């Protein structure tokens, strides 16, 4: 299976026209630097980037960042793509878009898992800082502006059918008996009963920027793509332990998250980490069936599925 095609052609000419129409004071060299599943990123001059959706299904995700990143920025421990300018839908382009600050660094999916080991503490601190209860109304309901997400932060059991369908697609590549056992164990973990916790929603190496200057160990320069921002089960984000790290760094990540998390975030609960392993399997299988033409995402899927099997069965 290939990654999804764009619903609209987003190119330099379109972005220049949008900037001239809505933010004419922003000038500089413009070039495409990333064309992801949902968004294209154009670098603008030395200090800015334009983040613009390329698929209808992802268009509203930009609005999540525009609404909540300015609110959450003060509690985060590393830079995030907080919009410095907002692009509104127009006759030329019918979806919202953003201008954000450019962060220099290396894509976390472009380095090996061993090279990501130095990120264990800083990524854990980021997760612990973000994982706080989402705002609620005076009568205790979740604030109506908090984004709802049908596939993030939800009960793990809601992903059961689609994960089993992916198992069938992957039957010639992976030990489905072993993966199935791991999935069943995670499904059997008690579900999240706590308050909805703020979640990044898509915390994998491809959304991490590394500062890897010569002669220094890699450090976490930024966390990108908060389009799947939502509130719910913190296990969704804790899957990053398997998606990102090897065993030793994974243990460090878990210990630091548990030590620094909000008391309501469930980070010291074994059931939460068992569900997190299930979320890692969910993401790993999703990437495995949809990354034929995307080596970055395919490398993440191979890493996480290998880690899960090695940890459980010594393979």
PDB file of C-alpha atoms in Angstrom:
ATOM      1  CA  UNK A   1       0.000   0.000   0.000  1.00  0.00           C
ATOM      2  CA  UNK A   2       1.241   3.487  -0.804  1.00  0.00           C
ATOM      3  CA  UNK A   3       0.924   6.674   1.259  1.00  0.00           C
ATOM      4  CA  UNK A   4      -2.143   8.734   0.324  1.00  0.00           C
ATOM      5  CA  UNK A   5      -2.139  10.953  -2.728  1.00  0.00           C
ATOM      6  CA  UNK A   6      -2.650  14.692  -2.401  1.00  0.00           C
ATOM      7  CA  UNK A   7      -6.145  16.097  -2.950  1.00  0.00           C
ATOM      8  CA  UNK A   8      -4.657  19.302  -4.292  1.00  0.00           C
ATOM      9  CA  UNK A   9      -1.353  20.218  -5.876  1.00  0.00           C
ATOM     10  CA  UNK A  10       0.516  22.455  -3.449  1.00  0.00           C
ATOM     11  CA  UNK A  11       3.501  24.130  -5.065  1.00  0.00           C
ATOM     12  CA  UNK A  12       5.763  27.135  -4.673  1.00  0.00           C
ATOM     13  CA  UNK A  13       3.593  29.269  -6.947  1.00  0.00           C
ATOM     14  CA  UNK A  14       0.511  28.694  -4.792  1.00  0.00           C
ATOM     15  CA  UNK A  15       2.348  29.423  -1.551  1.00  0.00           C
ATOM     16  CA  UNK A  16       3.850  32.640  -2.939  1.00  0.00           C
ATOM     17  CA  UNK A  17       0.395  33.764  -4.038  1.00  0.00           C
ATOM     18  CA  UNK A  18      -1.101  33.026  -0.610  1.00  0.00           C
ATOM     19  CA  UNK A  19       1.660  34.929   1.157  1.00  0.00           C
ATOM     20  CA  UNK A  20       1.248  37.908  -1.185  1.00  0.00           C
ATOM     21  CA  UNK A  21      -2.501  37.853  -0.598  1.00  0.00           C
ATOM     22  CA  UNK A  22      -2.546  37.527   3.202  1.00  0.00           C
ATOM     23  CA  UNK A  23       0.944  38.308   4.544  1.00  0.00           C
ATOM     24  CA  UNK A  24       2.697  40.453   1.926  1.00  0.00           C
ATOM     25  CA  UNK A  25       5.357  41.613   4.386  1.00  0.00           C
ATOM     26  CA  UNK A  26       6.803  38.094   4.586  1.00  0.00           C
ATOM     27  CA  UNK A  27       9.439  37.882   1.895  1.00  0.00           C
ATOM     28  CA  UNK A  28      12.366  35.601   1.202  1.00  0.00           C
ATOM     29  CA  UNK A  29      13.527  32.528  -0.638  1.00  0.00           C
ATOM     30  CA  UNK A  30      10.854  29.825  -0.728  1.00  0.00           C
ATOM     31  CA  UNK A  31      11.497  26.137  -1.291  1.00  0.00           C
ATOM     32  CA  UNK A  32       9.749  22.841  -0.606  1.00  0.00           C
ATOM     33  CA  UNK A  33      11.499  20.870   2.142  1.00  0.00           C
ATOM     34  CA  UNK A  34       8.922  18.215   3.049  1.00  0.00           C
ATOM     35  CA  UNK A  35       5.890  16.676   1.387  1.00  0.00           C
ATOM     36  CA  UNK A  36       4.303  14.471   4.043  1.00  0.00           C
ATOM     37  CA  UNK A  37       1.123  12.426   4.141  1.00  0.00           C
ATOM     38  CA  UNK A  38      -0.979  15.383   5.251  1.00  0.00           C
ATOM     39  CA  UNK A  39       1.012  18.603   4.854  1.00  0.00           C
ATOM     40  CA  UNK A  40       3.683  20.212   2.739  1.00  0.00           C
ATOM     41  CA  UNK A  41       6.374  22.336   4.380  1.00  0.00           C
ATOM     42  CA  UNK A  42       8.042  25.209   2.531  1.00  0.00           C
ATOM     43  CA  UNK A  43      11.004  26.993   4.073  1.00  0.00           C
ATOM     44  CA  UNK A  44      10.620  30.754   3.890  1.00  0.00           C
ATOM     45  CA  UNK A  45      13.888  32.626   4.172  1.00  0.00           C
ATOM     46  CA  UNK A  46      16.150  31.630   7.049  1.00  0.00           C
ATOM     47  CA  UNK A  47      13.733  31.771   9.968  1.00  0.00           C
ATOM     48  CA  UNK A  48      10.228  30.754   8.869  1.00  0.00           C
ATOM     49  CA  UNK A  49       8.320  27.894   7.254  1.00  0.00           C
ATOM     50  CA  UNK A  50       4.881  27.620   5.672  1.00  0.00           C
ATOM     51  CA  UNK A  51       2.860  24.582   6.742  1.00  0.00           C
ATOM     52  CA  UNK A  52       0.034  23.908   4.308  1.00  0.00           C
ATOM     53  CA  UNK A  53      -2.349  20.933   4.016  1.00  0.00           C
ATOM     54  CA  UNK A  54      -2.383  18.797   0.891  1.00  0.00           C
ATOM     55  CA  UNK A  55      -5.366  16.572   1.787  1.00  0.00           C
ATOM     56  CA  UNK A  56      -8.909  17.491   2.761  1.00  0.00           C
ATOM     57  CA  UNK A  57      -8.959  14.977   5.606  1.00  0.00           C
ATOM     58  CA  UNK A  58      -6.032  16.803   7.241  1.00  0.00           C
ATOM     59  CA  UNK A  59      -7.113  20.388   6.616  1.00  0.00           C
ATOM     60  CA  UNK A  60      -8.821  20.846   9.968  1.00  0.00           C
ATOM     61  CA  UNK A  61      -5.774  19.489  11.825  1.00  0.00           C
ATOM     62  CA  UNK A  62      -3.958  22.764  11.187  1.00  0.00           C
ATOM     63  CA  UNK A  63      -6.697  24.484  13.175  1.00  0.00           C
ATOM     64  CA  UNK A  64      -5.865  22.360  16.221  1.00  0.00           C
ATOM     65  CA  UNK A  65      -2.345  23.768  16.217  1.00  0.00           C
ATOM     66  CA  UNK A  66      -3.574  27.298  15.632  1.00  0.00           C
ATOM     67  CA  UNK A  67      -6.058  27.095  18.521  1.00  0.00           C
ATOM     68  CA  UNK A  68      -4.060  25.258  21.179  1.00  0.00           C
ATOM     69  CA  UNK A  69      -0.306  25.553  20.650  1.00  0.00           C
ATOM     70  CA  UNK A  70      -0.249  29.203  21.788  1.00  0.00           C
ATOM     71  CA  UNK A  71      -1.990  27.998  24.972  1.00  0.00           C
ATOM     72  CA  UNK A  72       0.253  24.987  25.572  1.00  0.00           C
ATOM     73  CA  UNK A  73       3.553  26.582  24.539  1.00  0.00           C
ATOM     74  CA  UNK A  74       4.454  27.821  28.011  1.00  0.00           C
ATOM     75  CA  UNK A  75       4.349  24.325  29.532  1.00  0.00           C
ATOM     76  CA  UNK A  76       6.347  22.569  26.805  1.00  0.00           C
ATOM     77  CA  UNK A  77      10.044  21.898  27.328  1.00  0.00           C
ATOM     78  CA  UNK A  78      11.131  22.157  23.668  1.00  0.00           C
ATOM     79  CA  UNK A  79       9.968  24.289  20.739  1.00  0.00           C
ATOM     80  CA  UNK A  80       6.761  23.364  18.905  1.00  0.00           C
ATOM     81  CA  UNK A  81       5.295  24.737  15.643  1.00  0.00           C
ATOM     82  CA  UNK A  82       3.381  27.587  17.266  1.00  0.00           C
ATOM     83  CA  UNK A  83       1.949  29.697  14.415  1.00  0.00           C
ATOM     84  CA  UNK A  84       3.471  33.151  14.050  1.00  0.00           C
ATOM     85  CA  UNK A  85       0.978  33.960  11.282  1.00  0.00           C
ATOM     86  CA  UNK A  86      -2.300  32.294  10.345  1.00  0.00           C
ATOM     87  CA  UNK A  87      -3.545  31.760   6.819  1.00  0.00           C
ATOM     88  CA  UNK A  88      -7.310  31.702   6.452  1.00  0.00           C
ATOM     89  CA  UNK A  89      -9.368  29.961   3.754  1.00  0.00           C
ATOM     90  CA  UNK A  90      -9.837  32.061   0.635  1.00  0.00           C
ATOM     91  CA  UNK A  91     -11.002  31.830  -2.965  1.00  0.00           C
ATOM     92  CA  UNK A  92      -7.456  30.778  -3.905  1.00  0.00           C
ATOM     93  CA  UNK A  93      -7.103  28.051  -1.251  1.00  0.00           C
ATOM     94  CA  UNK A  94     -10.048  26.773   0.762  1.00  0.00           C
ATOM     95  CA  UNK A  95      -8.189  25.405   3.804  1.00  0.00           C
ATOM     96  CA  UNK A  96      -6.353  27.063   6.736  1.00  0.00           C
ATOM     97  CA  UNK A  97      -2.550  27.170   6.763  1.00  0.00           C
ATOM     98  CA  UNK A  98       0.174  28.510   9.021  1.00  0.00           C
ATOM     99  CA  UNK A  99       3.519  30.263   9.061  1.00  0.00           C
ATOM    100  CA  UNK A 100       5.744  28.871  11.817  1.00  0.00           C
ATOM    101  CA  UNK A 101       9.320  29.352  12.974  1.00  0.00           C
ATOM    102  CA  UNK A 102      11.918  27.220  11.224  1.00  0.00           C
ATOM    103  CA  UNK A 103      13.882  24.879  13.484  1.00  0.00           C
ATOM    104  CA  UNK A 104      17.234  23.744  12.152  1.00  0.00           C
ATOM    105  CA  UNK A 105      18.045  20.098  12.739  1.00  0.00           C
ATOM    106  CA  UNK A 106      17.870  16.484  11.617  1.00  0.00           C
ATOM    107  CA  UNK A 107      14.721  14.438  11.094  1.00  0.00           C
ATOM    108  CA  UNK A 108      14.494  11.837  13.862  1.00  0.00           C
ATOM    109  CA  UNK A 109      13.416   9.217  11.318  1.00  0.00           C
ATOM    110  CA  UNK A 110      16.615   9.734   9.332  1.00  0.00           C
ATOM    111  CA  UNK A 111      18.927   8.474  12.065  1.00  0.00           C
ATOM    112  CA  UNK A 112      19.302   5.077  13.695  1.00  0.00           C
ATOM    113  CA  UNK A 113      17.640   4.107  16.957  1.00  0.00           C
ATOM    114  CA  UNK A 114      21.040   4.096  18.650  1.00  0.00           C
ATOM    115  CA  UNK A 115      21.547   7.693  17.520  1.00  0.00           C
ATOM    116  CA  UNK A 116      18.231   8.549  19.170  1.00  0.00           C
ATOM    117  CA  UNK A 117      19.349   7.172  22.550  1.00  0.00           C
ATOM    118  CA  UNK A 118      20.446  10.602  23.887  1.00  0.00           C
ATOM    119  CA  UNK A 119      16.858  11.840  23.393  1.00  0.00           C
ATOM    120  CA  UNK A 120      15.403   9.540  26.052  1.00  0.00           C
ATOM    121  CA  UNK A 121      15.516  12.062  28.893  1.00  0.00           C
ATOM    122  CA  UNK A 122      14.498  15.139  26.902  1.00  0.00           C
ATOM    123  CA  UNK A 123      11.615  13.401  25.119  1.00  0.00           C
ATOM    124  CA  UNK A 124      10.419  11.989  28.439  1.00  0.00           C
ATOM    125  CA  UNK A 125      10.461  15.458  29.975  1.00  0.00           C
ATOM    126  CA  UNK A 126       8.494  16.787  27.018  1.00  0.00           C
ATOM    127  CA  UNK A 127       5.857  14.067  27.466  1.00  0.00           C
ATOM    128  CA  UNK A 128       5.661  14.621  31.209  1.00  0.00           C
ATOM    129  CA  UNK A 129       5.202  18.366  30.697  1.00  0.00           C
ATOM    130  CA  UNK A 130       2.484  17.919  28.076  1.00  0.00           C
ATOM    131  CA  UNK A 131       0.569  15.152  29.857  1.00  0.00           C
ATOM    132  CA  UNK A 132      -1.615  17.268  32.087  1.00  0.00           C
ATOM    133  CA  UNK A 133      -5.408  17.161  32.403  1.00  0.00           C
ATOM    134  CA  UNK A 134      -7.107  18.883  29.474  1.00  0.00           C
ATOM    135  CA  UNK A 135      -9.344  21.838  30.374  1.00  0.00           C
ATOM    136  CA  UNK A 136     -12.901  21.203  31.447  1.00  0.00           C
ATOM    137  CA  UNK A 137     -16.019  23.279  31.812  1.00  0.00           C
ATOM    138  CA  UNK A 138     -17.282  24.354  35.256  1.00  0.00           C
ATOM    139  CA  UNK A 139     -19.604  21.349  35.302  1.00  0.00           C
ATOM    140  CA  UNK A 140     -16.705  18.957  34.699  1.00  0.00           C
ATOM    141  CA  UNK A 141     -17.151  18.236  30.990  1.00  0.00           C
ATOM    142  CA  UNK A 142     -14.267  18.349  28.550  1.00  0.00           C
ATOM    143  CA  UNK A 143     -13.876  21.840  27.112  1.00  0.00           C
ATOM    144  CA  UNK A 144     -15.728  21.901  23.768  1.00  0.00           C
ATOM    145  CA  UNK A 145     -12.678  23.308  21.939  1.00  0.00           C
ATOM    146  CA  UNK A 146     -10.459  20.358  22.887  1.00  0.00           C
ATOM    147  CA  UNK A 147     -10.106  18.344  19.649  1.00  0.00           C
ATOM    148  CA  UNK A 148     -11.749  14.943  19.550  1.00  0.00           C
ATOM    149  CA  UNK A 149      -9.868  12.256  17.655  1.00  0.00           C
ATOM    150  CA  UNK A 150     -11.482   8.935  16.676  1.00  0.00           C
ATOM    151  CA  UNK A 151      -8.146   7.085  16.452  1.00  0.00           C
ATOM    152  CA  UNK A 152      -5.972   8.667  19.180  1.00  0.00           C
ATOM    153  CA  UNK A 153      -6.508   8.686  22.932  1.00  0.00           C
ATOM    154  CA  UNK A 154      -9.488   6.356  22.586  1.00  0.00           C
ATOM    155  CA  UNK A 155      -9.903   2.902  24.164  1.00  0.00           C
ATOM    156  CA  UNK A 156      -7.366   0.530  22.662  1.00  0.00           C
ATOM    157  CA  UNK A 157     -10.139  -1.967  21.936  1.00  0.00           C
ATOM    158  CA  UNK A 158     -11.573   0.448  19.372  1.00  0.00           C
ATOM    159  CA  UNK A 159      -8.532  -0.318  17.174  1.00  0.00           C
ATOM    160  CA  UNK A 160      -8.985  -4.090  17.372  1.00  0.00           C
ATOM    161  CA  UNK A 161     -10.663  -4.715  14.014  1.00  0.00           C
ATOM    162  CA  UNK A 162      -8.290  -2.594  11.946  1.00  0.00           C
ATOM    163  CA  UNK A 163      -5.186  -4.018  13.663  1.00  0.00           C
ATOM    164  CA  UNK A 164      -6.328  -7.579  12.923  1.00  0.00           C
ATOM    165  CA  UNK A 165      -6.941  -6.611   9.305  1.00  0.00           C
ATOM    166  CA  UNK A 166      -3.363  -5.320   9.120  1.00  0.00           C
ATOM    167  CA  UNK A 167      -2.080  -8.562  10.600  1.00  0.00           C
ATOM    168  CA  UNK A 168      -3.570 -10.366   7.612  1.00  0.00           C
ATOM    169  CA  UNK A 169      -1.852  -7.997   5.184  1.00  0.00           C
ATOM    170  CA  UNK A 170       1.469  -8.519   6.965  1.00  0.00           C
ATOM    171  CA  UNK A 171       1.227 -12.290   7.268  1.00  0.00           C
ATOM    172  CA  UNK A 172       4.127 -12.986   4.881  1.00  0.00           C
ATOM    173  CA  UNK A 173       6.477 -10.558   6.611  1.00  0.00           C
ATOM    174  CA  UNK A 174       5.972 -10.961  10.349  1.00  0.00           C
ATOM    175  CA  UNK A 175       5.200 -13.664  12.921  1.00  0.00           C
ATOM    176  CA  UNK A 176       1.490 -13.047  13.305  1.00  0.00           C
ATOM    177  CA  UNK A 177       1.119 -15.561  16.116  1.00  0.00           C
ATOM    178  CA  UNK A 178       3.588 -13.623  18.244  1.00  0.00           C
ATOM    179  CA  UNK A 179       2.188 -10.214  17.283  1.00  0.00           C
ATOM    180  CA  UNK A 180      -1.315 -11.496  17.977  1.00  0.00           C
ATOM    181  CA  UNK A 181      -0.304 -12.636  21.462  1.00  0.00           C
ATOM    182  CA  UNK A 182       1.178  -9.226  22.213  1.00  0.00           C
ATOM    183  CA  UNK A 183      -1.978  -7.540  20.967  1.00  0.00           C
ATOM    184  CA  UNK A 184      -4.224  -9.745  23.104  1.00  0.00           C
ATOM    185  CA  UNK A 185      -2.153  -8.998  26.201  1.00  0.00           C
ATOM    186  CA  UNK A 186      -2.456  -5.255  25.654  1.00  0.00           C
ATOM    187  CA  UNK A 187      -6.194  -5.505  24.993  1.00  0.00           C
ATOM    188  CA  UNK A 188      -6.572  -7.329  28.292  1.00  0.00           C
ATOM    189  CA  UNK A 189      -5.052  -4.426  30.251  1.00  0.00           C
ATOM    190  CA  UNK A 190      -7.577  -2.375  32.241  1.00  0.00           C
ATOM    191  CA  UNK A 191      -8.779   0.602  30.162  1.00  0.00           C
ATOM    192  CA  UNK A 192      -8.005   4.208  31.031  1.00  0.00           C
ATOM    193  CA  UNK A 193     -10.410   5.468  33.703  1.00  0.00           C
ATOM    194  CA  UNK A 194      -8.726   8.760  34.478  1.00  0.00           C
ATOM    195  CA  UNK A 195      -9.471  12.274  33.295  1.00  0.00           C
ATOM    196  CA  UNK A 196      -8.651  13.116  29.653  1.00  0.00           C
ATOM    197  CA  UNK A 197      -4.940  13.946  29.396  1.00  0.00           C
ATOM    198  CA  UNK A 198      -3.447  16.261  26.769  1.00  0.00           C
ATOM    199  CA  UNK A 199      -1.819  14.182  24.006  1.00  0.00           C
ATOM    200  CA  UNK A 200       0.421  14.985  21.081  1.00  0.00           C
ATOM    201  CA  UNK A 201      -1.287  12.125  19.267  1.00  0.00           C
ATOM    202  CA  UNK A 202       1.433  11.292  16.718  1.00  0.00           C
ATOM    203  CA  UNK A 203       4.636  11.014  18.710  1.00  0.00           C
ATOM    204  CA  UNK A 204       7.068   9.078  16.531  1.00  0.00           C
ATOM    205  CA  UNK A 205      10.645   9.768  15.343  1.00  0.00           C
ATOM    206  CA  UNK A 206       9.489  11.452  12.138  1.00  0.00           C
ATOM    207  CA  UNK A 207       8.008  14.254  14.233  1.00  0.00           C
ATOM    208  CA  UNK A 208      11.176  14.836  16.246  1.00  0.00           C
ATOM    209  CA  UNK A 209      13.888  17.293  15.225  1.00  0.00           C
ATOM    210  CA  UNK A 210      17.387  16.544  16.485  1.00  0.00           C
ATOM    211  CA  UNK A 211      20.126  19.043  17.138  1.00  0.00           C
ATOM    212  CA  UNK A 212      23.175  16.966  16.212  1.00  0.00           C
ATOM    213  CA  UNK A 213      26.082  19.355  16.040  1.00  0.00           C
ATOM    214  CA  UNK A 214      29.502  17.900  15.386  1.00  0.00           C
ATOM    215  CA  UNK A 215      31.158  16.699  18.541  1.00  0.00           C
ATOM    216  CA  UNK A 216      27.996  16.756  20.660  1.00  0.00           C
ATOM    217  CA  UNK A 217      25.467  13.996  21.398  1.00  0.00           C
ATOM    218  CA  UNK A 218      22.112  14.492  19.703  1.00  0.00           C
ATOM    219  CA  UNK A 219      19.543  16.504  21.623  1.00  0.00           C
ATOM    220  CA  UNK A 220      15.867  17.202  21.065  1.00  0.00           C
ATOM    221  CA  UNK A 221      15.522  20.483  19.164  1.00  0.00           C
ATOM    222  CA  UNK A 222      11.748  20.442  18.590  1.00  0.00           C
ATOM    223  CA  UNK A 223       8.619  18.307  18.438  1.00  0.00           C
ATOM    224  CA  UNK A 224       6.551  18.853  15.295  1.00  0.00           C
ATOM    225  CA  UNK A 225       3.084  18.111  13.917  1.00  0.00           C
ATOM    226  CA  UNK A 226       0.488  18.591  16.632  1.00  0.00           C
ATOM    227  CA  UNK A 227      -2.346  18.124  14.154  1.00  0.00           C
ATOM    228  CA  UNK A 228      -3.557  15.011  15.999  1.00  0.00           C
ATOM    229  CA  UNK A 229      -3.578  16.884  19.316  1.00  0.00           C
ATOM    230  CA  UNK A 230      -6.356  15.530  21.505  1.00  0.00           C
ATOM    231  CA  UNK A 231      -7.113  14.419  25.062  1.00  0.00           C
ATOM    232  CA  UNK A 232      -7.589  10.922  26.389  1.00  0.00           C
ATOM    233  CA  UNK A 233      -5.535   7.871  27.329  1.00  0.00           C
ATOM    234  CA  UNK A 234      -1.871   8.864  27.855  1.00  0.00           C
ATOM    235  CA  UNK A 235      -0.793   5.416  26.662  1.00  0.00           C
ATOM    236  CA  UNK A 236      -1.215   6.715  23.113  1.00  0.00           C
ATOM    237  CA  UNK A 237       1.862   8.932  23.433  1.00  0.00           C
ATOM    238  CA  UNK A 238       3.826   6.545  25.645  1.00  0.00           C
ATOM    239  CA  UNK A 239       4.049   4.227  22.647  1.00  0.00           C
ATOM    240  CA  UNK A 240       6.962   6.490  21.679  1.00  0.00           C
ATOM    241  CA  UNK A 241       9.096   4.346  23.988  1.00  0.00           C
ATOM    242  CA  UNK A 242       8.983   1.503  21.433  1.00  0.00           C
ATOM    243  CA  UNK A 243       8.661   3.663  18.337  1.00  0.00           C
ATOM    244  CA  UNK A 244      11.810   5.632  19.119  1.00  0.00           C
ATOM    245  CA  UNK A 245      14.207   3.734  21.342  1.00  0.00           C
ATOM    246  CA  UNK A 246      16.214   0.599  21.983  1.00  0.00           C
ATOM    247  CA  UNK A 247      15.720  -1.251  25.314  1.00  0.00           C
ATOM    248  CA  UNK A 248      18.144   0.704  27.516  1.00  0.00           C
ATOM    249  CA  UNK A 249      16.894   4.094  26.334  1.00  0.00           C
ATOM    250  CA  UNK A 250      13.310   2.857  26.567  1.00  0.00           C
ATOM    251  CA  UNK A 251      13.841   2.069  30.238  1.00  0.00           C
ATOM    252  CA  UNK A 252      15.298   5.544  30.824  1.00  0.00           C
ATOM    253  CA  UNK A 253      12.371   7.130  28.995  1.00  0.00           C
ATOM    254  CA  UNK A 254       9.840   5.251  31.126  1.00  0.00           C
ATOM    255  CA  UNK A 255      11.582   6.090  34.404  1.00  0.00           C
ATOM    256  CA  UNK A 256      11.864   9.810  33.606  1.00  0.00           C
ATOM    257  CA  UNK A 257       8.263  10.068  32.405  1.00  0.00           C
ATOM    258  CA  UNK A 258       7.041   8.305  35.544  1.00  0.00           C
ATOM    259  CA  UNK A 259       9.160  10.513  37.785  1.00  0.00           C
ATOM    260  CA  UNK A 260       8.039  13.820  36.260  1.00  0.00           C
ATOM    261  CA  UNK A 261       4.444  13.288  35.188  1.00  0.00           C
ATOM    262  CA  UNK A 262       1.335  14.868  36.611  1.00  0.00           C
ATOM    263  CA  UNK A 263      -0.218  12.598  39.271  1.00  0.00           C
ATOM    264  CA  UNK A 264      -3.296  12.058  37.096  1.00  0.00           C
ATOM    265  CA  UNK A 265      -1.328  11.086  33.976  1.00  0.00           C
ATOM    266  CA  UNK A 266      -1.024   7.372  34.777  1.00  0.00           C
ATOM    267  CA  UNK A 267       2.690   7.158  34.002  1.00  0.00           C
ATOM    268  CA  UNK A 268       3.457   4.927  36.997  1.00  0.00           C
ATOM    269  CA  UNK A 269       0.642   2.504  36.200  1.00  0.00           C
ATOM    270  CA  UNK A 270       1.716  -0.829  34.669  1.00  0.00           C
ATOM    271  CA  UNK A 271      -1.622  -1.116  32.859  1.00  0.00           C
ATOM    272  CA  UNK A 272      -0.954   2.201  31.112  1.00  0.00           C
ATOM    273  CA  UNK A 273       2.406   0.963  29.842  1.00  0.00           C
ATOM    274  CA  UNK A 274       0.871  -2.319  28.699  1.00  0.00           C
ATOM    275  CA  UNK A 275      -1.685  -0.361  26.686  1.00  0.00           C
ATOM    276  CA  UNK A 276       1.176   1.801  25.412  1.00  0.00           C
ATOM    277  CA  UNK A 277       2.811  -1.325  24.021  1.00  0.00           C
ATOM    278  CA  UNK A 278      -0.472  -2.049  22.253  1.00  0.00           C
ATOM    279  CA  UNK A 279      -0.533   1.468  20.823  1.00  0.00           C
ATOM    280  CA  UNK A 280       3.007   0.929  19.548  1.00  0.00           C
ATOM    281  CA  UNK A 281       1.824  -2.223  17.803  1.00  0.00           C
ATOM    282  CA  UNK A 282      -1.137  -0.321  16.371  1.00  0.00           C
ATOM    283  CA  UNK A 283       1.115   2.398  14.937  1.00  0.00           C
ATOM    284  CA  UNK A 284       3.764  -0.057  13.760  1.00  0.00           C
ATOM    285  CA  UNK A 285       1.277  -2.114  11.776  1.00  0.00           C
ATOM    286  CA  UNK A 286      -0.344   1.028  10.351  1.00  0.00           C
ATOM    287  CA  UNK A 287       2.991   2.246   9.028  1.00  0.00           C
ATOM    288  CA  UNK A 288       3.951  -1.207   7.791  1.00  0.00           C
ATOM    289  CA  UNK A 289       0.929  -1.497   5.485  1.00  0.00           C
ATOM    290  CA  UNK A 290       1.061   2.093   4.216  1.00  0.00           C
ATOM    291  CA  UNK A 291       4.723   2.866   3.641  1.00  0.00           C
ATOM    292  CA  UNK A 292       5.717   1.077   0.455  1.00  0.00           C
ATOM    293  CA  UNK A 293       6.832   4.378  -1.070  1.00  0.00           C
ATOM    294  CA  UNK A 294       8.034   6.044   2.137  1.00  0.00           C
ATOM    295  CA  UNK A 295      11.376   4.709   3.432  1.00  0.00           C
ATOM    296  CA  UNK A 296      11.276   6.973   6.504  1.00  0.00           C
ATOM    297  CA  UNK A 297       7.987   5.568   7.769  1.00  0.00           C
ATOM    298  CA  UNK A 298       8.887   2.025   6.728  1.00  0.00           C
ATOM    299  CA  UNK A 299      12.045   2.229   8.845  1.00  0.00           C
ATOM    300  CA  UNK A 300       9.972   3.220  11.876  1.00  0.00           C
ATOM    301  CA  UNK A 301       7.546   0.334  11.347  1.00  0.00           C
ATOM    302  CA  UNK A 302      10.393  -2.163  11.044  1.00  0.00           C
ATOM    303  CA  UNK A 303      12.051  -0.785  14.159  1.00  0.00           C
ATOM    304  CA  UNK A 304       8.961  -0.874  16.377  1.00  0.00           C
ATOM    305  CA  UNK A 305       7.755  -4.326  15.334  1.00  0.00           C
ATOM    306  CA  UNK A 306      11.270  -5.707  15.769  1.00  0.00           C
ATOM    307  CA  UNK A 307      11.522  -4.120  19.217  1.00  0.00           C
ATOM    308  CA  UNK A 308       8.184  -5.502  20.317  1.00  0.00           C
ATOM    309  CA  UNK A 309       9.076  -9.042  19.296  1.00  0.00           C
ATOM    310  CA  UNK A 310      12.582  -8.845  20.733  1.00  0.00           C
ATOM    311  CA  UNK A 311      11.361  -7.553  24.066  1.00  0.00           C
ATOM    312  CA  UNK A 312       8.664 -10.195  24.427  1.00  0.00           C
ATOM    313  CA  UNK A 313      10.325 -13.221  22.842  1.00  0.00           C
ATOM    314  CA  UNK A 314      14.016 -12.438  22.599  1.00  0.00           C
ATOM    315  CA  UNK A 315      13.933 -12.438  18.794  1.00  0.00           C
TER     316      UNK A 315
END
